[in-house]
Coordinates of C-alpha atoms in Angstrom, one line a residue:
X1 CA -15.8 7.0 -19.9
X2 CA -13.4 9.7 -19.5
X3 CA -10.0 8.0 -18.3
X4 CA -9.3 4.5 -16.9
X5 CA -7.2 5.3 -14.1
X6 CA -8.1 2.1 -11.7
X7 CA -9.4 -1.0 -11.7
X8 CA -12.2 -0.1 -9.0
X9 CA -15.1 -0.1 -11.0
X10 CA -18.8 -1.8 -10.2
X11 CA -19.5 -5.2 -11.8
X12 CA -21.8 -4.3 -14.4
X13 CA -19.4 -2.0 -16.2
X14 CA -16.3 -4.5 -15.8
X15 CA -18.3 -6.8 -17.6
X16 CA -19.6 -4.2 -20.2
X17 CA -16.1 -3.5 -21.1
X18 CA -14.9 -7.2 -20.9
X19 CA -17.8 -8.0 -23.5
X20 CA -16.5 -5.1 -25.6
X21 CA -12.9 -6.8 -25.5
X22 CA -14.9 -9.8 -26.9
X23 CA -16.2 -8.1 -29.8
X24 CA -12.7 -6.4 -30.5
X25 CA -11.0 -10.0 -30.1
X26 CA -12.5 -11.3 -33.3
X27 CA -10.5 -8.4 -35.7
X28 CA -7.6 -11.0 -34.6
X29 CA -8.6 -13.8 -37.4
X30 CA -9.1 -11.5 -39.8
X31 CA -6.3 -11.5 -42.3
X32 CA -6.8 -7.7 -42.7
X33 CA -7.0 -6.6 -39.2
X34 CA -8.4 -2.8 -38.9
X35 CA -11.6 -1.0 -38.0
X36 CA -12.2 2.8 -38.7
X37 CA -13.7 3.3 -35.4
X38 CA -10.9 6.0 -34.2
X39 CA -9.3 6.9 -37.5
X40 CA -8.8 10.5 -37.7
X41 CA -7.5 10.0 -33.7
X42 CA -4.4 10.6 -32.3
X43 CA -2.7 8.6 -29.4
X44 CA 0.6 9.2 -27.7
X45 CA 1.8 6.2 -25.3
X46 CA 4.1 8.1 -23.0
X47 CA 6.4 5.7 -21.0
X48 CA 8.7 6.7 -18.6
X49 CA 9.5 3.1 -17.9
X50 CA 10.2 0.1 -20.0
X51 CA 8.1 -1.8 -21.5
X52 CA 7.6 -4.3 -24.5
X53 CA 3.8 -6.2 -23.7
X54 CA 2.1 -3.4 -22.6
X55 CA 3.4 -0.2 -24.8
X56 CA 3.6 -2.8 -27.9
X57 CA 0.1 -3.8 -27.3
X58 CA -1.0 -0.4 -26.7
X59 CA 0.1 0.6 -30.2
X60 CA -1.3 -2.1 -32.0
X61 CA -5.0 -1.9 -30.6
X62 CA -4.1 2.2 -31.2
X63 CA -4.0 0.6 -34.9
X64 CA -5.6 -1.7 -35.6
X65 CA -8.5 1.0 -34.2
X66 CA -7.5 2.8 -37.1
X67 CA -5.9 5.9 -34.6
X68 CA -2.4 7.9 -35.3
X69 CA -0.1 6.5 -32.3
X70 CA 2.9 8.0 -31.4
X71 CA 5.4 6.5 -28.7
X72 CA 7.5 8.6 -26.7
X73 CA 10.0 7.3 -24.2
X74 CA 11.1 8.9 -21.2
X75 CA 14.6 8.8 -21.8
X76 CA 14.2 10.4 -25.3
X77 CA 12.0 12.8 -23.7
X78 CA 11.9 16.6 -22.6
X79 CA 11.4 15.0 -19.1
X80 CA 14.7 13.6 -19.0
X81 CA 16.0 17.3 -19.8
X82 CA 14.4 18.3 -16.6
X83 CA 11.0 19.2 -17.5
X84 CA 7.9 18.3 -15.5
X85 CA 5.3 15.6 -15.9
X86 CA 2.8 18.7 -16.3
X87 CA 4.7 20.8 -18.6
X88 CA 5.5 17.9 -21.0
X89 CA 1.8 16.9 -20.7
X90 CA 0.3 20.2 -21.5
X91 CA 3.0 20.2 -24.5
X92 CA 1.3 17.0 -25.8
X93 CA -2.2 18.4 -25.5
X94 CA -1.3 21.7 -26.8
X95 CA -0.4 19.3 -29.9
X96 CA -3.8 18.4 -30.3
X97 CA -3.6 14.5 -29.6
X98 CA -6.6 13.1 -28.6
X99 CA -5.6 10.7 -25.7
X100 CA -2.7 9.8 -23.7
X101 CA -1.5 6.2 -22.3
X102 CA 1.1 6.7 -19.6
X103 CA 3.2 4.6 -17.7
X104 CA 5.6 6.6 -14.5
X105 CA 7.4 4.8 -11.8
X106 CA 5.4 7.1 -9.7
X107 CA 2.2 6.0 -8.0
X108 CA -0.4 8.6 -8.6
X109 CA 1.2 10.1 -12.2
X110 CA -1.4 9.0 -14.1
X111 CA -4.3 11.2 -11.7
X112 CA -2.5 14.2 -12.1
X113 CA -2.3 14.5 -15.7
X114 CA -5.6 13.3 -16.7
X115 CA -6.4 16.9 -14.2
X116 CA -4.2 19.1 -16.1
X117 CA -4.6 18.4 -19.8
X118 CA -8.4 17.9 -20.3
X119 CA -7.4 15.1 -22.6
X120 CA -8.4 10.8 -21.9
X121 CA -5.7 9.4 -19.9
X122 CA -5.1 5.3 -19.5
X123 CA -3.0 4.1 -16.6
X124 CA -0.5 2.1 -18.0
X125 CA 1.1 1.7 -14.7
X126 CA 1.9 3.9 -12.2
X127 CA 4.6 2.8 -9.3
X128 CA 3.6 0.3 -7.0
X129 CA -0.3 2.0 -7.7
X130 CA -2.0 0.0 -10.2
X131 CA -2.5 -1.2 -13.9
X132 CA -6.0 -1.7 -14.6
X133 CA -5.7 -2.8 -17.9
X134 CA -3.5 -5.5 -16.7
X135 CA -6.4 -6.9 -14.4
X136 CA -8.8 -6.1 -16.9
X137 CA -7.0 -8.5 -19.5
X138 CA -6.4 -10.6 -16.4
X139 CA -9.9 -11.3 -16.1
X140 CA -10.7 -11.7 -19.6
X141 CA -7.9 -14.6 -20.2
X142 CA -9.5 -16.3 -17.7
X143 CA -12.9 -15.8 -18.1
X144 CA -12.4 -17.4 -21.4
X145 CA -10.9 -20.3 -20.1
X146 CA -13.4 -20.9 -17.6
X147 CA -16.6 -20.5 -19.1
X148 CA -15.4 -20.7 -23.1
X149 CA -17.9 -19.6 -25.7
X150 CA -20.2 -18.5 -23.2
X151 CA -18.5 -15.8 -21.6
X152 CA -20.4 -13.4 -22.6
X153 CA -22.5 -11.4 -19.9
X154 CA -20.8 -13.8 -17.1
X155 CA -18.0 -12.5 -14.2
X156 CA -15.9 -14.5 -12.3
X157 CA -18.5 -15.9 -9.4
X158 CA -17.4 -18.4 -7.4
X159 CA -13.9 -18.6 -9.0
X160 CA -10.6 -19.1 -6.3
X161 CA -7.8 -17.2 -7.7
X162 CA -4.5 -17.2 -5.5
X163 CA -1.8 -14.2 -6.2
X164 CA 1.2 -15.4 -5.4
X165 CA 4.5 -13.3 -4.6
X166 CA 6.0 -10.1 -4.4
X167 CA 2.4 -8.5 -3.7
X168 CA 3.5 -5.5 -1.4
X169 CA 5.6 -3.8 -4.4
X170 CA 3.2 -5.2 -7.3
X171 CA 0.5 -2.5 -8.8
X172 CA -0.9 -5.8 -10.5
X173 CA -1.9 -7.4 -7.5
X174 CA -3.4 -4.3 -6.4
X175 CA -5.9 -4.0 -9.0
X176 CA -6.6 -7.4 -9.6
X177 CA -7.2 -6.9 -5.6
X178 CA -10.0 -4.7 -6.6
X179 CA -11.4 -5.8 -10.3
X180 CA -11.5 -9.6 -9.6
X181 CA -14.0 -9.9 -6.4
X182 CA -16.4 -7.0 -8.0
X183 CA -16.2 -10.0 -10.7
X184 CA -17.5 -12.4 -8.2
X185 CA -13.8 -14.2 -7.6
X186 CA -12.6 -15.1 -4.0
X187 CA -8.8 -13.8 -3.7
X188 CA -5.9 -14.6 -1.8
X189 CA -2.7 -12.8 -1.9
X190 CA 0.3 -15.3 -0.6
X191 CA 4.0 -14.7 -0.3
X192 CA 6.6 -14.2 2.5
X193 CA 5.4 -11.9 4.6
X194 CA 8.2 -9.4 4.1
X195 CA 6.2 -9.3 0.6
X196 CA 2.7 -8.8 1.5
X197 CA 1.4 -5.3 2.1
X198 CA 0.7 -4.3 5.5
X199 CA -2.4 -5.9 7.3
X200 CA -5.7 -4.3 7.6
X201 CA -7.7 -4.3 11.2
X202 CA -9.5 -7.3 10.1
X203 CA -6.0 -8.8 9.4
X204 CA -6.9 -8.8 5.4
X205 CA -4.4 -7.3 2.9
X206 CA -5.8 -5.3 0.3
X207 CA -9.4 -5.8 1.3
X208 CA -8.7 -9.5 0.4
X209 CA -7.4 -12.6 2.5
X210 CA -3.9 -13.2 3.0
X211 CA -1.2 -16.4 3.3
X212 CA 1.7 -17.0 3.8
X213 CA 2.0 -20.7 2.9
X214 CA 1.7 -21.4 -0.7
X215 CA 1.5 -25.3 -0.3
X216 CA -1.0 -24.7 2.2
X217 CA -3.4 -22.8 -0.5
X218 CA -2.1 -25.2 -3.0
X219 CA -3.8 -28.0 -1.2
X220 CA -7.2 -25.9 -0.7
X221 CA -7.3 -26.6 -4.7
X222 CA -7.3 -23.0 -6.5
X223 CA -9.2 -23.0 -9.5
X224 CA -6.0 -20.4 -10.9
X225 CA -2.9 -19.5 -9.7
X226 CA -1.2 -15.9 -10.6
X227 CA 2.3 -15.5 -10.6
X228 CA 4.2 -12.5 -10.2
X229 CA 7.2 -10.9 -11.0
X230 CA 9.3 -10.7 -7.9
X231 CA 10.0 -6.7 -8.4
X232 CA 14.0 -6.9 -8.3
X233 CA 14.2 -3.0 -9.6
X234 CA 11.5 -1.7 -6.4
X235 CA 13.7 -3.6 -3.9
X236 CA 17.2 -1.9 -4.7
X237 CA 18.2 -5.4 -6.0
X238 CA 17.6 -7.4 -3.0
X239 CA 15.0 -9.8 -2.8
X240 CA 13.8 -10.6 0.9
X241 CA 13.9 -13.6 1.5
X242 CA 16.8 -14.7 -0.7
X243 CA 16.7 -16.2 -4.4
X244 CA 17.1 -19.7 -2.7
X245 CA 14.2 -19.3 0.4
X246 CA 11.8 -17.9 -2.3
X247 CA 12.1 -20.6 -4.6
X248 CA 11.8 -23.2 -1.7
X249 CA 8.6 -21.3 -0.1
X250 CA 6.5 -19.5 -2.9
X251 CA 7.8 -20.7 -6.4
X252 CA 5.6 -22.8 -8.7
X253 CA 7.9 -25.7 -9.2
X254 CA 7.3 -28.8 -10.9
X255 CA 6.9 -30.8 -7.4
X256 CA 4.0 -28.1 -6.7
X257 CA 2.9 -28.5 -9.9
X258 CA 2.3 -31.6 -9.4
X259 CA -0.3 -31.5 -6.6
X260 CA -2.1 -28.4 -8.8
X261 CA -4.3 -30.0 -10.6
X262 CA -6.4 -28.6 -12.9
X263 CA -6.0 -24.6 -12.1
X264 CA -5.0 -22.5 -14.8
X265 CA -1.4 -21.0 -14.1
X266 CA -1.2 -17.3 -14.9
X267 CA 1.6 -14.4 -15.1
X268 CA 1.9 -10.9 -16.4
X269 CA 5.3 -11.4 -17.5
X270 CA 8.3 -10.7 -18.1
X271 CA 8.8 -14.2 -16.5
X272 CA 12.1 -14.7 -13.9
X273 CA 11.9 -18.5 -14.9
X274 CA 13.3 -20.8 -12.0
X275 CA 12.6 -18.3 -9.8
X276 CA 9.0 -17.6 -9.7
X277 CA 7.9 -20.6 -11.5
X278 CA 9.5 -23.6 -13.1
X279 CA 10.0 -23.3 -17.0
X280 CA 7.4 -27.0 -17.0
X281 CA 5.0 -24.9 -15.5
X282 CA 4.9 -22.0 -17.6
X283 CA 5.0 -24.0 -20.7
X284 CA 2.5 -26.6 -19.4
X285 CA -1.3 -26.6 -21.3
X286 CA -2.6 -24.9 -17.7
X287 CA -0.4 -22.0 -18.5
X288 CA -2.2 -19.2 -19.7
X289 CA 0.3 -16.6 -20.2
X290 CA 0.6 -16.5 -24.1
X291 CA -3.5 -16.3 -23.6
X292 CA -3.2 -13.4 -21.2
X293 CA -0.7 -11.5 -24.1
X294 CA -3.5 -12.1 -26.9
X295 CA -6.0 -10.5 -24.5
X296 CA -4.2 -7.5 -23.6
X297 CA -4.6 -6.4 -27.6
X298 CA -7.9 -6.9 -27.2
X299 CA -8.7 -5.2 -24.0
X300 CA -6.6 -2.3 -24.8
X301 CA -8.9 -1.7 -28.0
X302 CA -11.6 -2.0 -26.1
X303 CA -10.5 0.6 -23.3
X304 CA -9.5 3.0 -26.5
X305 CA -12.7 2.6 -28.3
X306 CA -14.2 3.5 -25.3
X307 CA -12.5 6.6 -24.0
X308 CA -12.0 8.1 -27.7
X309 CA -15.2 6.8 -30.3
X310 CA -17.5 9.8 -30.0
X311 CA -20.4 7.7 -31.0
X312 CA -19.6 4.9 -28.5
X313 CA -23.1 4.4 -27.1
X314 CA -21.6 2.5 -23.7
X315 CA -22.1 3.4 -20.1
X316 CA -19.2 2.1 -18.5
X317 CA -17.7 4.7 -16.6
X318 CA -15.4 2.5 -14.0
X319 CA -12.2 4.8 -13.5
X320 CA -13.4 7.6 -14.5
X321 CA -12.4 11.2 -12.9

């Protein structure tokens, strides 16, 4: 694999790579939690956004792999001097790191360096674009809920998963739009229709089908039910509907939480709490969130392993360039 740049990859190698993240989730109950596999490797994590899940985790699967990681910020960066994206990347290369995570607030970042500094590149998130990793830890939190110990080998066949929110601006929903039907998993995006991304011929958004009524997809009994973020910062704080209209049409509160049942409630965090679920909800043994943290460490070591161990035997090439 040469960089992970999207979440469009065929099943066999989404589930190569998810069975790789199980093998690196069992350094977690190990009371000394390191493998050599990259030592002697050096990662930089360059964010040009904030960030505490995904950089944090970043650095510790960089570690616990056994690699150098170095964080850079943007705002303690050359970049905010002036200099470009390919200028500060060639810098880094020229520095002889091995690999680079990067995370831009523009779509399509990510691409563009992985072409200029003939080093591995992982999309940590790029605009409204994508974040693979974040589907692919997605997928393995609830993979692990759904089939348990034997998860192994398995996708996500059969499996109803409804995305609910701010889906037009979210780079979540977009790959999870892509990684979880190649997994087997039926999709629908729902949210106000200011929200949702504009409409395919077939009337589908994002390849996948669309709602606009959350009850209404709440009643056809999801067997999980993604959250997400309304994206205050991509909508020059406005939110369209209002605070109020959202919470009455598309939030997770306890009354819809109540009619549920048994599907596993999911978010990538950070949580608005009130507004795009209720705090009963995210707290509630369905919730899955603290699960989905856990397996972004887990996936992330996986991706690294992947892109940087020179004797890694694996075929899974999804995203690569």
């Amino acid at each position: 694999m040469k960089h992970l740049l999207t979440a469009a990859m065929p099943r066999d190698e989404a589930v190569a790579l998810l069975d790789l993240a199980e093998d690196m989730h069992q350094i977690q109950d190990r009371e000394v939690k390191k493998l050599p596999a990259l030592r002697g490797r050096t990662v930089v994590n360059l964010f040009f956004e904030d960030s505490t899940r995904t950089r944090s985790s970043f650095e510790i699967a960089g570690k616990w792999l056994s690699a150098d990681v170095i964080n850079v910020s943007g705002k303690g960066s050359s970049v905010s001097k002036g200099e470009s994206l390919r200028d500060t990347g060639l810098t880094i290369a020229a520095m002889g790191v091995d690999g680079v995570v990067v995370r831009s607030g523009s779509s399509g970042a990510p691409a563009q360096l992985a072409d200029w500094i003939g080093r591995p590149v992982v999309n940590a998130g790029d605009g409204t674009h994508e974040h693979p990793t974040q589907a692919l830890l997605d997928a393995f939190a609830l993979r692990r809920r759904i089939h348990g110990g034997a998860a192994r080998g398995r996708g996500l066949d059969g499996v109803r998963i409804a995305i609910v929110g701010d889906i037009a601006h979210s780079r979540v929903a977009r790959s999870n739009a892509l990684l979880l039907p190649a997994l087997g998993a039926e999709v629908t995006l729902v949210g106000p229709p200011s929200l949702l991304p504009v409409a395919a011929a077939d009337g589908t958004r994002l390849g996948v089908r669309a709602e606009t009524s959350l009850d209404r997809v709440i009643a056809e009994r999801p067997d999980a039910l993604m959250l997400l973020r309304v994206q205050l910062e991509r909508q020059a704080g406005r939110i369209a509907p209002s605070a109020g209209e959202y919470i009455t049409g598309w939030s997770l509160t306890d009354e819809r939480l109540a009619r549920l049942g048994d599907a596993h409630i999911m978010h990538p965090g950070p949580m608005n709490r009130g507004l795009e679920l209720s705090s009963r909800a995210a707290d509630s043994d369905a919730s899955t969130i603290l699960e989905q943290v856990t397996a972004g460490v887990s996936v992330r070591m996986a991706v690294l392993y992947s892109l940087l161990a020179s004797d890694h035997p694996s075929s899974v090439d999804g995203g690569t360039r």
